[in-house]
Amino acid sequence: MIEYELVRSKRKTLAVQVTREGRVIVRAPLRLAKYRIERFVAEHTDWIVRALADQQSRRAAHPEPDEAKQAELIRRAKIELPSKVQHYAKLMNLYPTGLKITSARTRFGSCSGKNSICFSWRLMDYPEPAIDYVVVHELAHIAHKNHGPQFWALVERYLPDYCARRAMLRE
């Protein structure tokens, strides 16, 4: 049997999640019988085992940097990202209202509804073409707030090889 953390709430469905840290969380309705939850976990054991292995290999491939390495990545992000944003913003004629460097773990960049862009300093641990891809991707969100065909056409106009660059982020 798989060990899991049970979170009950006012929901109607059962769900299982494997966190980046390798914890298994099962979310269940408040009054659902324990045997039904256990049966659900048993039915999803194969998926949970695969997800745990996947998270373990991701952590091994990208371990948390020590303090010195983290400080260096933050320093580089503060120097390099604003100039990259400026370069591509001018090229694309899309200008963000703000730029922040964050410690986000689950996304390399984001663009708010008010066109302010955030980048994780963790992005700086990836190859330059991948960094440029994230910059162009977030700037494209100023024009298109979704991942529809027009969004991808805009990204492709400035980075025809964006698929290869994006793949670098997954390696």
PDB file of C-alpha atoms in Angstrom:
ATOM      1  CA  MET A   1       0.000   0.000   0.000  1.00  0.00           C
ATOM      2  CA  ILE A   2       1.218   3.479  -0.856  1.00  0.00           C
ATOM      3  CA  GLU A   3       1.650   6.008   1.927  1.00  0.00           C
ATOM      4  CA  TYR A   4      -0.309   9.205   1.311  1.00  0.00           C
ATOM      5  CA  GLU A   5      -1.528  12.364   2.963  1.00  0.00           C
ATOM      6  CA  LEU A   6      -5.325  12.692   2.961  1.00  0.00           C
ATOM      7  CA  VAL A   7      -6.879  16.141   2.538  1.00  0.00           C
ATOM      8  CA  ARG A   8     -10.636  16.316   2.894  1.00  0.00           C
ATOM      9  CA  SER A   9     -12.572  19.348   1.651  1.00  0.00           C
ATOM     10  CA  LYS A  10     -15.879  20.451   0.142  1.00  0.00           C
ATOM     11  CA  ARG A  11     -15.230  18.819  -3.188  1.00  0.00           C
ATOM     12  CA  LYS A  12     -17.134  16.257  -5.194  1.00  0.00           C
ATOM     13  CA  THR A  13     -14.343  14.168  -6.674  1.00  0.00           C
ATOM     14  CA  LEU A  14     -11.275  12.221  -5.616  1.00  0.00           C
ATOM     15  CA  ALA A  15      -7.860  13.294  -6.870  1.00  0.00           C
ATOM     16  CA  VAL A  16      -4.268  12.202  -6.325  1.00  0.00           C
ATOM     17  CA  GLN A  17      -1.206  14.417  -6.626  1.00  0.00           C
ATOM     18  CA  VAL A  18       2.515  13.726  -6.416  1.00  0.00           C
ATOM     19  CA  THR A  19       4.428  16.815  -5.307  1.00  0.00           C
ATOM     20  CA  ARG A  20       7.886  17.885  -6.462  1.00  0.00           C
ATOM     21  CA  GLU A  21       9.172  16.709  -3.079  1.00  0.00           C
ATOM     22  CA  GLY A  22       7.770  13.234  -3.678  1.00  0.00           C
ATOM     23  CA  ARG A  23       4.780  13.409  -1.338  1.00  0.00           C
ATOM     24  CA  VAL A  24       1.538  11.714  -2.364  1.00  0.00           C
ATOM     25  CA  ILE A  25      -1.554  13.782  -1.571  1.00  0.00           C
ATOM     26  CA  VAL A  26      -5.067  12.415  -1.979  1.00  0.00           C
ATOM     27  CA  ARG A  27      -7.871  14.979  -2.012  1.00  0.00           C
ATOM     28  CA  ALA A  28     -11.315  13.672  -1.103  1.00  0.00           C
ATOM     29  CA  PRO A  29     -14.845  14.865  -0.300  1.00  0.00           C
ATOM     30  CA  LEU A  30     -15.525  15.446   3.397  1.00  0.00           C
ATOM     31  CA  ARG A  31     -17.784  12.417   3.962  1.00  0.00           C
ATOM     32  CA  LEU A  32     -16.380   9.873   1.540  1.00  0.00           C
ATOM     33  CA  ALA A  33     -15.829   6.456   3.136  1.00  0.00           C
ATOM     34  CA  LYS A  34     -12.201   5.522   3.847  1.00  0.00           C
ATOM     35  CA  TYR A  35     -12.508   2.191   1.968  1.00  0.00           C
ATOM     36  CA  ARG A  36     -13.481   4.099  -1.214  1.00  0.00           C
ATOM     37  CA  ILE A  37     -10.425   6.313  -0.874  1.00  0.00           C
ATOM     38  CA  GLU A  38      -8.166   3.293  -0.341  1.00  0.00           C
ATOM     39  CA  ARG A  39      -9.685   1.551  -3.372  1.00  0.00           C
ATOM     40  CA  PHE A  40      -9.059   4.706  -5.453  1.00  0.00           C
ATOM     41  CA  VAL A  41      -5.406   4.775  -4.379  1.00  0.00           C
ATOM     42  CA  ALA A  42      -5.035   1.057  -5.132  1.00  0.00           C
ATOM     43  CA  GLU A  43      -6.528   1.563  -8.614  1.00  0.00           C
ATOM     44  CA  HIS A  44      -4.025   4.364  -9.290  1.00  0.00           C
ATOM     45  CA  THR A  45      -0.939   2.677  -7.825  1.00  0.00           C
ATOM     46  CA  ASP A  46       0.807   2.252 -11.201  1.00  0.00           C
ATOM     47  CA  TRP A  47       0.374   5.944 -12.014  1.00  0.00           C
ATOM     48  CA  ILE A  48       1.560   7.000  -8.533  1.00  0.00           C
ATOM     49  CA  VAL A  49       4.675   4.812  -8.743  1.00  0.00           C
ATOM     50  CA  ARG A  50       5.537   6.256 -12.187  1.00  0.00           C
ATOM     51  CA  ALA A  51       4.941   9.823 -10.961  1.00  0.00           C
ATOM     52  CA  LEU A  52       7.149   9.252  -7.893  1.00  0.00           C
ATOM     53  CA  ALA A  53       9.944   7.857 -10.089  1.00  0.00           C
ATOM     54  CA  ASP A  54       9.571  10.803 -12.472  1.00  0.00           C
ATOM     55  CA  GLN A  55       9.850  13.332  -9.636  1.00  0.00           C
ATOM     56  CA  GLN A  56      12.867  11.519  -8.204  1.00  0.00           C
ATOM     57  CA  SER A  57      14.671  11.616 -11.562  1.00  0.00           C
ATOM     58  CA  ARG A  58      13.810  15.329 -11.955  1.00  0.00           C
ATOM     59  CA  ARG A  59      15.245  16.099  -8.525  1.00  0.00           C
ATOM     60  CA  ALA A  60      18.387  14.145  -9.392  1.00  0.00           C
ATOM     61  CA  ALA A  61      18.746  15.967 -12.731  1.00  0.00           C
ATOM     62  CA  HIS A  62      18.199  19.404 -11.173  1.00  0.00           C
ATOM     63  CA  PRO A  63      19.146  19.334  -7.493  1.00  0.00           C
ATOM     64  CA  GLU A  64      18.575  22.459  -5.407  1.00  0.00           C
ATOM     65  CA  PRO A  65      21.659  24.668  -5.812  1.00  0.00           C
ATOM     66  CA  ASP A  66      23.771  25.502  -2.773  1.00  0.00           C
ATOM     67  CA  GLU A  67      23.768  29.091  -1.434  1.00  0.00           C
ATOM     68  CA  ALA A  68      26.758  30.222  -3.509  1.00  0.00           C
ATOM     69  CA  LYS A  69      25.346  28.832  -6.748  1.00  0.00           C
ATOM     70  CA  GLN A  70      21.924  30.306  -5.946  1.00  0.00           C
ATOM     71  CA  ALA A  71      23.465  33.748  -5.304  1.00  0.00           C
ATOM     72  CA  GLU A  72      25.318  33.523  -8.638  1.00  0.00           C
ATOM     73  CA  LEU A  73      22.145  32.558 -10.552  1.00  0.00           C
ATOM     74  CA  ILE A  74      20.212  35.450  -8.942  1.00  0.00           C
ATOM     75  CA  ARG A  75      23.038  37.876  -9.778  1.00  0.00           C
ATOM     76  CA  ARG A  76      23.089  36.694 -13.405  1.00  0.00           C
ATOM     77  CA  ALA A  77      19.289  36.870 -13.667  1.00  0.00           C
ATOM     78  CA  LYS A  78      19.262  40.489 -12.465  1.00  0.00           C
ATOM     79  CA  ILE A  79      21.925  41.431 -15.012  1.00  0.00           C
ATOM     80  CA  GLU A  80      21.037  39.319 -18.059  1.00  0.00           C
ATOM     81  CA  LEU A  81      17.244  39.076 -18.070  1.00  0.00           C
ATOM     82  CA  PRO A  82      16.442  42.820 -18.213  1.00  0.00           C
ATOM     83  CA  SER A  83      18.724  43.270 -21.245  1.00  0.00           C
ATOM     84  CA  LYS A  84      17.224  40.203 -22.981  1.00  0.00           C
ATOM     85  CA  VAL A  85      13.702  41.514 -22.305  1.00  0.00           C
ATOM     86  CA  GLN A  86      14.694  44.933 -23.637  1.00  0.00           C
ATOM     87  CA  HIS A  87      16.194  43.393 -26.796  1.00  0.00           C
ATOM     88  CA  TYR A  88      13.213  41.176 -27.631  1.00  0.00           C
ATOM     89  CA  ALA A  89      10.626  43.773 -26.519  1.00  0.00           C
ATOM     90  CA  LYS A  90      12.071  46.215 -29.043  1.00  0.00           C
ATOM     91  CA  LEU A  91      12.179  43.513 -31.736  1.00  0.00           C
ATOM     92  CA  MET A  92       8.603  42.377 -31.065  1.00  0.00           C
ATOM     93  CA  ASN A  93       7.246  45.843 -30.218  1.00  0.00           C
ATOM     94  CA  LEU A  94       5.755  44.415 -27.010  1.00  0.00           C
ATOM     95  CA  TYR A  95       6.742  46.139 -23.775  1.00  0.00           C
ATOM     96  CA  PRO A  96       6.102  44.774 -20.281  1.00  0.00           C
ATOM     97  CA  THR A  97       4.880  47.102 -17.532  1.00  0.00           C
ATOM     98  CA  GLY A  98       7.286  45.564 -15.030  1.00  0.00           C
ATOM     99  CA  LEU A  99       9.930  42.894 -14.551  1.00  0.00           C
ATOM    100  CA  LYS A 100      10.570  40.795 -11.433  1.00  0.00           C
ATOM    101  CA  ILE A 101      12.991  38.017 -10.575  1.00  0.00           C
ATOM    102  CA  THR A 102      11.395  35.372  -8.333  1.00  0.00           C
ATOM    103  CA  SER A 103      12.254  32.061  -6.667  1.00  0.00           C
ATOM    104  CA  ALA A 104       9.446  30.189  -8.437  1.00  0.00           C
ATOM    105  CA  ARG A 105      10.047  26.439  -8.705  1.00  0.00           C
ATOM    106  CA  THR A 106       7.183  25.348 -10.935  1.00  0.00           C
ATOM    107  CA  ARG A 107       7.424  27.886 -13.760  1.00  0.00           C
ATOM    108  CA  PHE A 108      10.286  29.714 -15.396  1.00  0.00           C
ATOM    109  CA  GLY A 109       8.257  32.782 -16.283  1.00  0.00           C
ATOM    110  CA  SER A 110       4.829  34.361 -16.125  1.00  0.00           C
ATOM    111  CA  CYS A 111       3.006  37.362 -17.521  1.00  0.00           C
ATOM    112  CA  SER A 112       0.266  39.023 -15.475  1.00  0.00           C
ATOM    113  CA  GLY A 113      -2.964  40.408 -16.857  1.00  0.00           C
ATOM    114  CA  LYS A 114      -1.404  43.850 -16.477  1.00  0.00           C
ATOM    115  CA  ASN A 115       1.588  42.786 -18.619  1.00  0.00           C
ATOM    116  CA  SER A 116       4.126  42.581 -15.815  1.00  0.00           C
ATOM    117  CA  ILE A 117       6.624  39.769 -16.376  1.00  0.00           C
ATOM    118  CA  CYS A 118       8.259  37.538 -13.754  1.00  0.00           C
ATOM    119  CA  PHE A 119      11.161  35.168 -14.294  1.00  0.00           C
ATOM    120  CA  SER A 120      12.533  32.568 -11.911  1.00  0.00           C
ATOM    121  CA  TRP A 121      16.255  32.881 -11.223  1.00  0.00           C
ATOM    122  CA  ARG A 122      16.341  29.089 -11.707  1.00  0.00           C
ATOM    123  CA  LEU A 123      16.010  29.711 -15.454  1.00  0.00           C
ATOM    124  CA  MET A 124      19.619  30.902 -15.495  1.00  0.00           C
ATOM    125  CA  ASP A 125      20.771  27.302 -14.972  1.00  0.00           C
ATOM    126  CA  TYR A 126      19.642  26.462 -18.547  1.00  0.00           C
ATOM    127  CA  PRO A 127      21.292  27.097 -21.937  1.00  0.00           C
ATOM    128  CA  GLU A 128      21.039  30.579 -23.446  1.00  0.00           C
ATOM    129  CA  PRO A 129      18.676  29.524 -26.301  1.00  0.00           C
ATOM    130  CA  ALA A 130      16.231  28.169 -23.689  1.00  0.00           C
ATOM    131  CA  ILE A 131      16.414  31.420 -21.709  1.00  0.00           C
ATOM    132  CA  ASP A 132      15.696  33.427 -24.871  1.00  0.00           C
ATOM    133  CA  TYR A 133      12.706  31.165 -25.567  1.00  0.00           C
ATOM    134  CA  VAL A 134      11.178  31.900 -22.135  1.00  0.00           C
ATOM    135  CA  VAL A 135      11.701  35.651 -22.643  1.00  0.00           C
ATOM    136  CA  VAL A 136       9.988  35.587 -26.065  1.00  0.00           C
ATOM    137  CA  HIS A 137       7.236  33.295 -24.703  1.00  0.00           C
ATOM    138  CA  GLU A 138       6.385  35.706 -21.874  1.00  0.00           C
ATOM    139  CA  LEU A 139       6.544  38.776 -24.132  1.00  0.00           C
ATOM    140  CA  ALA A 140       4.160  37.027 -26.560  1.00  0.00           C
ATOM    141  CA  HIS A 141       1.656  36.820 -23.689  1.00  0.00           C
ATOM    142  CA  ILE A 142       1.407  40.618 -23.769  1.00  0.00           C
ATOM    143  CA  ALA A 143      -0.280  40.264 -27.169  1.00  0.00           C
ATOM    144  CA  HIS A 144      -2.037  36.923 -26.548  1.00  0.00           C
ATOM    145  CA  LYS A 145      -3.101  35.885 -23.042  1.00  0.00           C
ATOM    146  CA  ASN A 146      -3.440  32.226 -24.041  1.00  0.00           C
ATOM    147  CA  HIS A 147      -1.553  29.466 -25.862  1.00  0.00           C
ATOM    148  CA  GLY A 148      -3.689  29.575 -28.995  1.00  0.00           C
ATOM    149  CA  PRO A 149      -2.474  29.384 -32.614  1.00  0.00           C
ATOM    150  CA  GLN A 150      -1.863  33.148 -32.822  1.00  0.00           C
ATOM    151  CA  PHE A 151       0.323  33.005 -29.719  1.00  0.00           C
ATOM    152  CA  TRP A 152       2.487  30.195 -31.128  1.00  0.00           C
ATOM    153  CA  ALA A 153       2.688  31.906 -34.534  1.00  0.00           C
ATOM    154  CA  LEU A 154       4.044  35.015 -32.804  1.00  0.00           C
ATOM    155  CA  VAL A 155       6.640  32.988 -30.870  1.00  0.00           C
ATOM    156  CA  GLU A 156       7.637  31.187 -34.078  1.00  0.00           C
ATOM    157  CA  ARG A 157       8.025  34.474 -35.967  1.00  0.00           C
ATOM    158  CA  TYR A 158      10.889  35.451 -33.634  1.00  0.00           C
ATOM    159  CA  LEU A 159      12.192  31.982 -32.774  1.00  0.00           C
ATOM    160  CA  PRO A 160      11.532  29.552 -35.666  1.00  0.00           C
ATOM    161  CA  ASP A 161      13.278  26.797 -33.644  1.00  0.00           C
ATOM    162  CA  TYR A 162      11.228  27.418 -30.488  1.00  0.00           C
ATOM    163  CA  CYS A 163      10.283  23.721 -30.181  1.00  0.00           C
ATOM    164  CA  ALA A 164      13.937  22.694 -29.822  1.00  0.00           C
ATOM    165  CA  ARG A 165      14.567  25.531 -27.360  1.00  0.00           C
ATOM    166  CA  ARG A 166      11.525  24.546 -25.308  1.00  0.00           C
ATOM    167  CA  ALA A 167      12.758  20.939 -25.215  1.00  0.00           C
ATOM    168  CA  MET A 168      15.952  22.159 -23.500  1.00  0.00           C
ATOM    169  CA  LEU A 169      13.849  23.167 -20.505  1.00  0.00           C
ATOM    170  CA  ARG A 170      12.571  19.605 -20.130  1.00  0.00           C
ATOM    171  CA  GLU A 171      15.978  17.887 -20.302  1.00  0.00           C
TER     172      GLU A 171
END
